[in-house]
């Protein structure tokens, strides 16, 4: 357990008064230097040999990580578990359907109870926006909170693994034009991606969706909004598809799923509108034939499985930095 007990900034609750990352709650409020530092640290954890793996397996020995997922997850929860275990932490995965929150215990009392068992890092996903922030405001100073997705608000570790994947495949983000396509209105991923792309200086960020799936605040985000997908995809370098979040929709926002795929689904003809070497991303889970055609999802241009793989290294880097492990070298030691 970290012995540091610094206070946190009232302006940015994820940074302590020494300027260190204490929680990882949102991309907003972080600097370009902080994002680059995390991306560079993640590269230390990629493609390591067995000897480096053994060294890295000491970094979080003695720490306990609790995965507290009140919403479903396949890749985020699993990659956090793999990441924490590769760093040597003890990992507890809680199943919300078997927890005492079902008997009326509040989330904060649940967290305090688990903290009393010496938990160092909580990885939190919830359908309500703001849950990770709420917990971060009420836990003792030595405990770290990572937001693994809160409502429509933010999914910052997804944005970071997306940035890592783009840099790995396409190089400097500042040289690239991006299109984020689909259900922007309900997407915490899109919000975090836009924030990260703006901080990292992307050449241009476009959002493409039917008018009913564009949030009203889009004008404040300094992005170019399109309702015509063929126009919006023209010459882009990176296409970031989004899942249609039918479970979060109140009322009918699209005529039908067939109509949505016909008007907004990414097929080969639409991919041909983008730059000749454009790549395709999707945070998953994807709905084949609804937002993306199978031949595109499985093509050479798709980075979807690289995103999943890179999620492990990026989440290792975030956890290592939260507990104060700085200056990771190529050999994985500090
Ligand atoms: N991208 C993402 O958050 O996927 P999961 O819901 O499977 O974790």
mmCIF file of C-alpha atoms and ligand atoms in Angstrom:
data_model
loop_
_atom_site.group_PDB
_atom_site.id
_atom_site.type_symbol
_atom_site.label_atom_id
_atom_site.label_comp_id
_atom_site.label_asym_id
_atom_site.label_seq_id
_atom_site.Cartn_x
_atom_site.Cartn_y
_atom_site.Cartn_z
ATOM 1 C CA UNK A 1 0.000 0.000 0.000
ATOM 2 C CA UNK A 2 1.243 3.505 -0.790
ATOM 3 C CA UNK A 3 2.113 5.523 2.318
ATOM 4 C CA UNK A 4 1.690 8.882 0.528
ATOM 5 C CA UNK A 5 -1.195 10.916 1.964
ATOM 6 C CA UNK A 6 -1.332 14.107 -0.069
ATOM 7 C CA UNK A 7 -4.552 16.063 -0.537
ATOM 8 C CA UNK A 8 -6.297 16.338 -3.890
ATOM 9 C CA UNK A 9 -7.054 19.430 -5.941
ATOM 10 C CA UNK A 10 -10.646 20.696 -5.629
ATOM 11 C CA UNK A 11 -10.413 21.707 -9.320
ATOM 12 C CA UNK A 12 -9.186 18.378 -10.632
ATOM 13 C CA UNK A 13 -9.852 15.573 -8.140
ATOM 14 C CA UNK A 14 -7.626 13.127 -10.011
ATOM 15 C CA UNK A 15 -4.448 15.130 -9.413
ATOM 16 C CA UNK A 16 -2.900 15.499 -5.956
ATOM 17 C CA UNK A 17 -1.314 18.691 -4.641
ATOM 18 C CA UNK A 18 2.093 17.514 -5.879
ATOM 19 C CA UNK A 19 0.761 17.213 -9.431
ATOM 20 C CA UNK A 20 0.727 13.395 -9.431
ATOM 21 C CA UNK A 21 -2.066 11.317 -10.902
ATOM 22 C CA UNK A 22 -3.988 10.008 -7.902
ATOM 23 C CA UNK A 23 -7.150 8.696 -9.565
ATOM 24 C CA UNK A 24 -7.982 8.125 -13.226
ATOM 25 C CA UNK A 25 -11.500 9.493 -13.639
ATOM 26 C CA UNK A 26 -11.668 11.484 -16.874
ATOM 27 C CA UNK A 27 -9.415 12.611 -19.704
ATOM 28 C CA UNK A 28 -10.609 16.191 -19.271
ATOM 29 C CA UNK A 29 -8.241 18.237 -17.134
ATOM 30 C CA UNK A 30 -5.165 16.144 -17.953
ATOM 31 C CA UNK A 31 -2.338 17.727 -19.922
ATOM 32 C CA UNK A 32 -0.750 16.577 -23.157
ATOM 33 C CA UNK A 33 2.406 15.791 -21.165
ATOM 34 C CA UNK A 34 0.448 13.564 -18.772
ATOM 35 C CA UNK A 35 -1.235 11.655 -21.606
ATOM 36 C CA UNK A 36 2.056 11.175 -23.487
ATOM 37 C CA UNK A 37 3.743 9.994 -20.295
ATOM 38 C CA UNK A 38 1.081 7.301 -19.849
ATOM 39 C CA UNK A 39 1.281 6.235 -23.499
ATOM 40 C CA UNK A 40 5.067 6.012 -23.307
ATOM 41 C CA UNK A 41 4.852 4.028 -20.069
ATOM 42 C CA UNK A 42 2.422 1.601 -21.740
ATOM 43 C CA UNK A 43 4.958 0.894 -24.480
ATOM 44 C CA UNK A 44 7.251 -0.581 -21.802
ATOM 45 C CA UNK A 45 4.635 -3.239 -21.074
ATOM 46 C CA UNK A 46 4.031 -4.263 -24.707
ATOM 47 C CA UNK A 47 5.645 -7.391 -26.175
ATOM 48 C CA UNK A 48 7.874 -8.093 -23.226
ATOM 49 C CA UNK A 49 9.882 -11.287 -22.962
ATOM 50 C CA UNK A 50 9.692 -13.651 -19.991
ATOM 51 C CA UNK A 51 12.524 -11.991 -18.091
ATOM 52 C CA UNK A 52 10.870 -8.547 -18.335
ATOM 53 C CA UNK A 53 7.528 -10.094 -17.363
ATOM 54 C CA UNK A 54 9.144 -11.484 -14.204
ATOM 55 C CA UNK A 55 10.514 -8.028 -13.301
ATOM 56 C CA UNK A 56 7.157 -6.368 -13.962
ATOM 57 C CA UNK A 57 5.435 -8.952 -11.779
ATOM 58 C CA UNK A 58 7.055 -7.297 -8.738
ATOM 59 C CA UNK A 59 5.711 -3.809 -9.322
ATOM 60 C CA UNK A 60 2.351 -4.193 -7.529
ATOM 61 C CA UNK A 61 3.229 -6.973 -5.094
ATOM 62 C CA UNK A 62 1.423 -6.325 -1.816
ATOM 63 C CA UNK A 63 -1.315 -4.298 -3.532
ATOM 64 C CA UNK A 64 -4.935 -5.357 -3.835
ATOM 65 C CA UNK A 65 -7.083 -4.380 -6.814
ATOM 66 C CA UNK A 66 -10.876 -4.749 -6.622
ATOM 67 C CA UNK A 67 -12.864 -4.844 -9.848
ATOM 68 C CA UNK A 68 -16.228 -3.328 -8.950
ATOM 69 C CA UNK A 69 -18.342 -3.629 -12.082
ATOM 70 C CA UNK A 70 -22.045 -2.846 -11.605
ATOM 71 C CA UNK A 71 -22.483 -2.972 -15.409
ATOM 72 C CA UNK A 72 -21.599 -5.783 -17.801
ATOM 73 C CA UNK A 73 -18.125 -5.910 -19.313
ATOM 74 C CA UNK A 74 -16.005 -8.419 -21.178
ATOM 75 C CA UNK A 75 -12.830 -6.648 -22.305
ATOM 76 C CA UNK A 76 -12.436 -3.854 -19.727
ATOM 77 C CA UNK A 77 -12.886 -6.079 -16.674
ATOM 78 C CA UNK A 78 -10.759 -8.898 -18.077
ATOM 79 C CA UNK A 79 -7.902 -6.704 -19.267
ATOM 80 C CA UNK A 80 -7.820 -4.919 -15.889
ATOM 81 C CA UNK A 81 -7.600 -8.312 -14.199
ATOM 82 C CA UNK A 82 -4.806 -9.493 -16.492
ATOM 83 C CA UNK A 83 -2.994 -6.146 -16.134
ATOM 84 C CA UNK A 84 -3.138 -6.188 -12.331
ATOM 85 C CA UNK A 85 -2.015 -9.824 -12.169
ATOM 86 C CA UNK A 86 0.912 -9.156 -14.535
ATOM 87 C CA UNK A 87 2.034 -6.456 -12.100
ATOM 88 C CA UNK A 88 1.842 -8.874 -9.170
ATOM 89 C CA UNK A 89 -1.270 -7.471 -7.476
ATOM 90 C CA UNK A 90 -3.937 -9.553 -5.782
ATOM 91 C CA UNK A 91 -7.167 -9.127 -7.765
ATOM 92 C CA UNK A 92 -10.721 -9.512 -6.497
ATOM 93 C CA UNK A 93 -13.603 -9.570 -8.995
ATOM 94 C CA UNK A 94 -16.956 -8.848 -7.432
ATOM 95 C CA UNK A 95 -20.201 -10.062 -8.921
ATOM 96 C CA UNK A 96 -22.902 -7.390 -8.383
ATOM 97 C CA UNK A 97 -25.666 -9.985 -8.484
ATOM 98 C CA UNK A 98 -24.131 -11.570 -5.342
ATOM 99 C CA UNK A 99 -23.261 -8.390 -3.449
ATOM 100 C CA UNK A 100 -24.875 -6.756 -0.447
ATOM 101 C CA UNK A 101 -25.823 -3.706 -2.511
ATOM 102 C CA UNK A 102 -28.797 -5.901 -3.408
ATOM 103 C CA UNK A 103 -29.767 -5.827 0.289
ATOM 104 C CA UNK A 104 -29.711 -2.025 0.354
ATOM 105 C CA UNK A 105 -26.050 -1.270 1.122
ATOM 106 C CA UNK A 106 -24.908 1.900 -0.628
ATOM 107 C CA UNK A 107 -22.012 1.930 -3.072
ATOM 108 C CA UNK A 108 -20.034 4.111 -0.659
ATOM 109 C CA UNK A 109 -20.588 1.697 2.232
ATOM 110 C CA UNK A 110 -19.565 -1.167 -0.058
ATOM 111 C CA UNK A 111 -16.354 0.644 -0.964
ATOM 112 C CA UNK A 112 -15.612 1.540 2.685
ATOM 113 C CA UNK A 113 -16.151 -2.119 3.617
ATOM 114 C CA UNK A 114 -13.735 -3.291 0.931
ATOM 115 C CA UNK A 115 -11.263 -0.560 1.843
ATOM 116 C CA UNK A 116 -11.278 -1.910 5.401
ATOM 117 C CA UNK A 117 -9.847 -5.082 3.858
ATOM 118 C CA UNK A 118 -6.839 -3.040 2.628
ATOM 119 C CA UNK A 119 -7.841 -2.462 -0.979
ATOM 120 C CA UNK A 120 -5.437 -0.119 -2.800
ATOM 121 C CA UNK A 121 -7.133 0.332 -6.193
ATOM 122 C CA UNK A 122 -10.814 0.166 -7.102
ATOM 123 C CA UNK A 123 -11.721 -0.216 -10.765
ATOM 124 C CA UNK A 124 -15.320 0.997 -10.997
ATOM 125 C CA UNK A 125 -17.952 0.700 -13.705
ATOM 126 C CA UNK A 126 -21.495 1.892 -13.172
ATOM 127 C CA UNK A 127 -24.510 2.861 -15.267
ATOM 128 C CA UNK A 128 -24.730 6.177 -13.379
ATOM 129 C CA UNK A 129 -22.545 9.072 -14.499
ATOM 130 C CA UNK A 130 -20.308 10.268 -11.680
ATOM 131 C CA UNK A 131 -20.035 7.113 -9.535
ATOM 132 C CA UNK A 132 -16.226 6.903 -9.769
ATOM 133 C CA UNK A 133 -15.954 10.633 -8.917
ATOM 134 C CA UNK A 134 -18.277 10.187 -5.937
ATOM 135 C CA UNK A 135 -16.193 7.310 -4.586
ATOM 136 C CA UNK A 136 -12.953 9.223 -5.172
ATOM 137 C CA UNK A 137 -14.256 12.066 -2.983
ATOM 138 C CA UNK A 138 -15.033 9.733 -0.080
ATOM 139 C CA UNK A 139 -12.140 7.323 0.207
ATOM 140 C CA UNK A 140 -8.963 7.697 2.290
ATOM 141 C CA UNK A 141 -5.999 9.380 0.571
ATOM 142 C CA UNK A 142 -3.972 6.214 -0.018
ATOM 143 C CA UNK A 143 -6.716 4.559 -2.144
ATOM 144 C CA UNK A 144 -6.908 5.035 -5.926
ATOM 145 C CA UNK A 145 -10.048 4.980 -8.096
ATOM 146 C CA UNK A 146 -10.083 4.146 -11.803
ATOM 147 C CA UNK A 147 -13.186 4.930 -13.828
ATOM 148 C CA UNK A 148 -13.923 1.916 -16.040
ATOM 149 C CA UNK A 149 -16.972 3.628 -17.558
ATOM 150 C CA UNK A 150 -19.697 5.715 -15.882
ATOM 151 C CA UNK A 151 -23.037 6.099 -17.618
ATOM 152 C CA UNK A 152 -22.779 8.307 -20.676
ATOM 153 C CA UNK A 153 -20.023 10.360 -19.087
ATOM 154 C CA UNK A 154 -16.518 8.928 -19.532
ATOM 155 C CA UNK A 155 -14.468 5.835 -20.343
ATOM 156 C CA UNK A 156 -10.956 7.242 -19.995
ATOM 157 C CA UNK A 157 -8.959 4.009 -20.108
ATOM 158 C CA UNK A 158 -10.733 3.080 -23.374
ATOM 159 C CA UNK A 159 -9.691 6.440 -24.841
ATOM 160 C CA UNK A 160 -6.102 5.882 -23.733
ATOM 161 C CA UNK A 161 -5.863 2.422 -25.301
ATOM 162 C CA UNK A 162 -7.388 3.884 -28.463
ATOM 163 C CA UNK A 163 -4.734 6.633 -28.517
ATOM 164 C CA UNK A 164 -2.029 4.025 -27.957
ATOM 165 C CA UNK A 165 -3.342 1.883 -30.815
ATOM 166 C CA UNK A 166 -3.514 4.835 -33.203
ATOM 167 C CA UNK A 167 0.037 5.951 -32.376
ATOM 168 C CA UNK A 168 1.293 2.385 -32.809
ATOM 169 C CA UNK A 169 -0.281 1.974 -36.258
ATOM 170 C CA UNK A 170 -0.427 5.521 -37.676
ATOM 171 C CA UNK A 171 2.162 7.569 -35.772
ATOM 172 C CA UNK A 172 1.644 11.163 -34.627
ATOM 173 C CA UNK A 173 -1.972 11.974 -33.773
ATOM 174 C CA UNK A 174 -1.441 15.614 -34.777
ATOM 175 C CA UNK A 175 -1.033 14.530 -38.422
ATOM 176 C CA UNK A 176 -4.372 12.738 -38.591
ATOM 177 C CA UNK A 177 -8.063 13.420 -39.275
ATOM 178 C CA UNK A 178 -10.548 11.375 -37.240
ATOM 179 C CA UNK A 179 -14.199 10.461 -37.700
ATOM 180 C CA UNK A 180 -16.192 9.162 -34.726
ATOM 181 C CA UNK A 181 -19.315 7.525 -36.137
ATOM 182 C CA UNK A 182 -22.577 6.427 -34.571
ATOM 183 C CA UNK A 183 -24.388 6.835 -31.288
ATOM 184 C CA UNK A 184 -22.476 9.866 -30.001
ATOM 185 C CA UNK A 185 -25.381 10.859 -27.730
ATOM 186 C CA UNK A 186 -25.088 7.852 -25.405
ATOM 187 C CA UNK A 187 -21.359 7.230 -25.769
ATOM 188 C CA UNK A 188 -18.961 7.726 -22.862
ATOM 189 C CA UNK A 189 -16.278 6.388 -25.211
ATOM 190 C CA UNK A 190 -16.852 9.217 -27.716
ATOM 191 C CA UNK A 191 -16.639 11.876 -24.995
ATOM 192 C CA UNK A 192 -13.331 10.523 -23.732
ATOM 193 C CA UNK A 193 -11.980 9.989 -27.266
ATOM 194 C CA UNK A 194 -12.828 13.583 -28.248
ATOM 195 C CA UNK A 195 -11.141 14.932 -25.105
ATOM 196 C CA UNK A 196 -7.991 12.862 -25.709
ATOM 197 C CA UNK A 197 -7.797 13.749 -29.417
ATOM 198 C CA UNK A 198 -8.168 17.466 -28.677
ATOM 199 C CA UNK A 199 -5.498 17.374 -25.947
ATOM 200 C CA UNK A 200 -3.123 15.437 -28.216
ATOM 201 C CA UNK A 201 -3.678 17.956 -31.011
ATOM 202 C CA UNK A 202 -5.482 15.883 -33.654
ATOM 203 C CA UNK A 203 -5.559 17.712 -36.994
ATOM 204 C CA UNK A 204 -9.358 17.428 -37.230
ATOM 205 C CA UNK A 205 -12.061 15.576 -35.284
ATOM 206 C CA UNK A 206 -15.376 14.867 -36.984
ATOM 207 C CA UNK A 207 -18.471 13.290 -35.436
ATOM 208 C CA UNK A 208 -20.996 11.599 -37.707
ATOM 209 C CA UNK A 209 -24.493 10.585 -36.579
ATOM 210 C CA UNK A 210 -28.176 11.068 -37.249
ATOM 211 C CA UNK A 211 -29.297 14.374 -35.698
ATOM 212 C CA UNK A 212 -31.193 12.426 -33.015
ATOM 213 C CA UNK A 213 -27.941 10.810 -31.822
ATOM 214 C CA UNK A 214 -25.879 14.003 -31.637
ATOM 215 C CA UNK A 215 -25.774 15.634 -28.173
ATOM 216 C CA UNK A 216 -26.873 19.262 -27.945
ATOM 217 C CA UNK A 217 -23.518 20.226 -26.374
ATOM 218 C CA UNK A 218 -21.633 19.074 -29.492
ATOM 219 C CA UNK A 219 -21.099 22.681 -30.584
ATOM 220 C CA UNK A 220 -18.980 23.321 -27.470
ATOM 221 C CA UNK A 221 -16.625 20.423 -28.200
ATOM 222 C CA UNK A 222 -14.779 21.994 -31.139
ATOM 223 C CA UNK A 223 -15.514 19.132 -33.522
ATOM 224 C CA UNK A 224 -17.086 19.101 -37.000
ATOM 225 C CA UNK A 225 -20.522 17.478 -36.931
ATOM 226 C CA UNK A 226 -21.952 15.638 -39.975
ATOM 227 C CA UNK A 227 -25.271 13.875 -40.465
ATOM 228 C CA UNK A 228 -24.235 12.588 -43.912
ATOM 229 C CA UNK A 229 -21.841 9.697 -43.366
ATOM 230 C CA UNK A 230 -20.482 9.669 -46.912
ATOM 231 C CA UNK A 231 -19.572 13.337 -46.659
ATOM 232 C CA UNK A 232 -18.108 12.991 -43.159
ATOM 233 C CA UNK A 233 -15.858 10.034 -44.022
ATOM 234 C CA UNK A 234 -14.212 11.743 -46.980
ATOM 235 C CA UNK A 235 -10.397 11.460 -46.711
ATOM 236 C CA UNK A 236 -10.309 10.663 -42.965
ATOM 237 C CA UNK A 237 -7.337 8.688 -41.602
ATOM 238 C CA UNK A 238 -9.030 6.965 -38.677
ATOM 239 C CA UNK A 239 -12.655 5.813 -38.425
ATOM 240 C CA UNK A 240 -13.804 5.189 -34.859
ATOM 241 C CA UNK A 241 -17.112 3.328 -34.892
ATOM 242 C CA UNK A 242 -19.461 3.269 -31.906
ATOM 243 C CA UNK A 243 -21.974 0.737 -30.685
ATOM 244 C CA UNK A 244 -25.636 1.669 -31.018
ATOM 245 C CA UNK A 245 -26.622 1.726 -27.329
ATOM 246 C CA UNK A 246 -30.223 0.615 -27.630
ATOM 247 C CA UNK A 247 -30.371 -0.118 -23.871
ATOM 248 C CA UNK A 248 -29.752 3.565 -23.026
ATOM 249 C CA UNK A 249 -32.236 5.008 -25.542
ATOM 250 C CA UNK A 250 -35.387 6.619 -24.232
ATOM 251 C CA UNK A 251 -37.974 6.625 -27.008
ATOM 252 C CA UNK A 252 -37.329 5.785 -30.631
ATOM 253 C CA UNK A 253 -34.264 7.677 -31.890
ATOM 254 C CA UNK A 254 -33.768 5.684 -35.099
ATOM 255 C CA UNK A 255 -36.445 4.439 -37.514
ATOM 256 C CA UNK A 256 -35.167 0.812 -37.336
ATOM 257 C CA UNK A 257 -31.870 -1.035 -36.970
ATOM 258 C CA UNK A 258 -32.002 -2.013 -40.677
ATOM 259 C CA UNK A 259 -32.471 1.616 -41.652
ATOM 260 C CA UNK A 260 -29.617 2.643 -39.354
ATOM 261 C CA UNK A 261 -27.212 0.180 -40.967
ATOM 262 C CA UNK A 262 -28.300 1.294 -44.438
ATOM 263 C CA UNK A 263 -27.719 4.992 -43.618
ATOM 264 C CA UNK A 264 -24.807 4.875 -41.106
ATOM 265 C CA UNK A 265 -23.292 1.381 -41.066
ATOM 266 C CA UNK A 266 -19.649 1.125 -42.136
ATOM 267 C CA UNK A 267 -19.397 -1.052 -45.231
ATOM 268 C CA UNK A 268 -16.600 -1.374 -47.787
ATOM 269 C CA UNK A 269 -18.043 1.293 -50.100
ATOM 270 C CA UNK A 270 -18.059 3.813 -47.232
ATOM 271 C CA UNK A 271 -14.576 2.795 -46.130
ATOM 272 C CA UNK A 272 -13.455 3.601 -49.685
ATOM 273 C CA UNK A 273 -14.483 7.238 -49.072
ATOM 274 C CA UNK A 274 -11.749 7.534 -46.425
ATOM 275 C CA UNK A 275 -8.011 7.900 -47.075
ATOM 276 C CA UNK A 276 -6.524 4.865 -48.908
ATOM 277 C CA UNK A 277 -4.678 3.725 -45.761
ATOM 278 C CA UNK A 278 -7.435 4.621 -43.304
ATOM 279 C CA UNK A 279 -7.907 2.301 -40.336
ATOM 280 C CA UNK A 280 -11.089 1.223 -38.564
ATOM 281 C CA UNK A 281 -11.591 1.021 -34.818
ATOM 282 C CA UNK A 282 -14.440 -0.041 -32.532
ATOM 283 C CA UNK A 283 -14.338 -0.163 -28.723
ATOM 284 C CA UNK A 284 -16.546 -3.255 -28.677
ATOM 285 C CA UNK A 285 -18.771 -4.975 -28.117
ATOM 286 C CA UNK A 286 -19.691 -4.523 -31.785
ATOM 287 C CA UNK A 287 -22.966 -5.359 -33.450
ATOM 288 C CA UNK A 288 -22.083 -6.856 -36.820
ATOM 289 C CA UNK A 289 -24.525 -5.837 -39.510
ATOM 290 C CA UNK A 290 -25.877 -3.009 -37.366
ATOM 291 C CA UNK A 291 -23.060 -0.453 -37.115
ATOM 292 C CA UNK A 292 -20.314 -2.285 -38.994
ATOM 293 C CA UNK A 293 -20.219 -4.891 -41.782
ATOM 294 C CA UNK A 294 -18.379 -8.126 -40.987
ATOM 295 C CA UNK A 295 -15.994 -7.869 -43.941
ATOM 296 C CA UNK A 296 -14.828 -4.440 -42.684
ATOM 297 C CA UNK A 297 -14.604 -5.543 -39.033
ATOM 298 C CA UNK A 298 -12.446 -8.526 -40.005
ATOM 299 C CA UNK A 299 -10.335 -6.761 -42.647
ATOM 300 C CA UNK A 300 -6.630 -5.834 -42.582
ATOM 301 C CA UNK A 301 -7.713 -2.250 -41.955
ATOM 302 C CA UNK A 302 -9.433 -3.158 -38.686
ATOM 303 C CA UNK A 303 -7.555 -2.469 -35.408
ATOM 304 C CA UNK A 304 -10.354 -3.837 -33.225
ATOM 305 C CA UNK A 305 -8.419 -6.757 -31.734
ATOM 306 C CA UNK A 306 -5.239 -4.672 -31.365
ATOM 307 C CA UNK A 307 -7.300 -2.277 -29.242
ATOM 308 C CA UNK A 308 -8.177 -5.174 -26.927
ATOM 309 C CA UNK A 309 -4.577 -6.404 -26.683
ATOM 310 C CA UNK A 310 -3.183 -2.912 -26.062
ATOM 311 C CA UNK A 311 -5.725 -2.415 -23.275
ATOM 312 C CA UNK A 312 -3.629 -4.652 -21.025
ATOM 313 C CA UNK A 313 -0.424 -2.602 -21.345
ATOM 314 C CA UNK A 314 -2.245 0.721 -21.085
ATOM 315 C CA UNK A 315 -4.056 -0.392 -17.923
ATOM 316 C CA UNK A 316 -0.782 -1.685 -16.469
ATOM 317 C CA UNK A 317 0.761 1.741 -17.064
ATOM 318 C CA UNK A 318 -2.171 3.553 -15.440
ATOM 319 C CA UNK A 319 -2.150 1.362 -12.321
ATOM 320 C CA UNK A 320 1.657 1.596 -12.002
ATOM 321 C CA UNK A 321 1.532 5.369 -12.236
ATOM 322 C CA UNK A 322 -1.294 5.690 -9.694
ATOM 323 C CA UNK A 323 0.694 3.839 -7.033
ATOM 324 C CA UNK A 324 3.674 6.076 -7.714
ATOM 325 C CA UNK A 325 5.869 3.922 -9.928
ATOM 326 C CA UNK A 326 7.552 6.488 -12.143
ATOM 327 C CA UNK A 327 10.277 6.312 -14.743
ATOM 328 C CA UNK A 328 9.575 2.855 -16.148
ATOM 329 C CA UNK A 329 12.519 1.828 -18.280
ATOM 330 C CA UNK A 330 12.538 -0.392 -21.335
ATOM 331 C CA UNK A 331 13.492 -3.316 -19.120
ATOM 332 C CA UNK A 332 10.301 -2.878 -17.110
ATOM 333 C CA UNK A 333 11.965 -1.993 -13.801
ATOM 334 C CA UNK A 334 11.868 1.381 -12.098
HETATM 335 N N1 LIG B 1 -15.080 -1.333 -24.667
HETATM 336 C C1 LIG B 1 -15.653 -1.796 -23.548
HETATM 337 O O1 LIG B 1 -15.814 -1.083 -22.542
HETATM 338 O O2 LIG B 1 -16.013 -3.114 -23.627
HETATM 339 P P1 LIG B 1 -16.622 -3.957 -22.424
HETATM 340 O O3 LIG B 1 -17.994 -3.413 -22.147
HETATM 341 O O4 LIG B 1 -16.660 -5.387 -22.911
HETATM 342 O O5 LIG B 1 -15.735 -3.793 -21.240
#
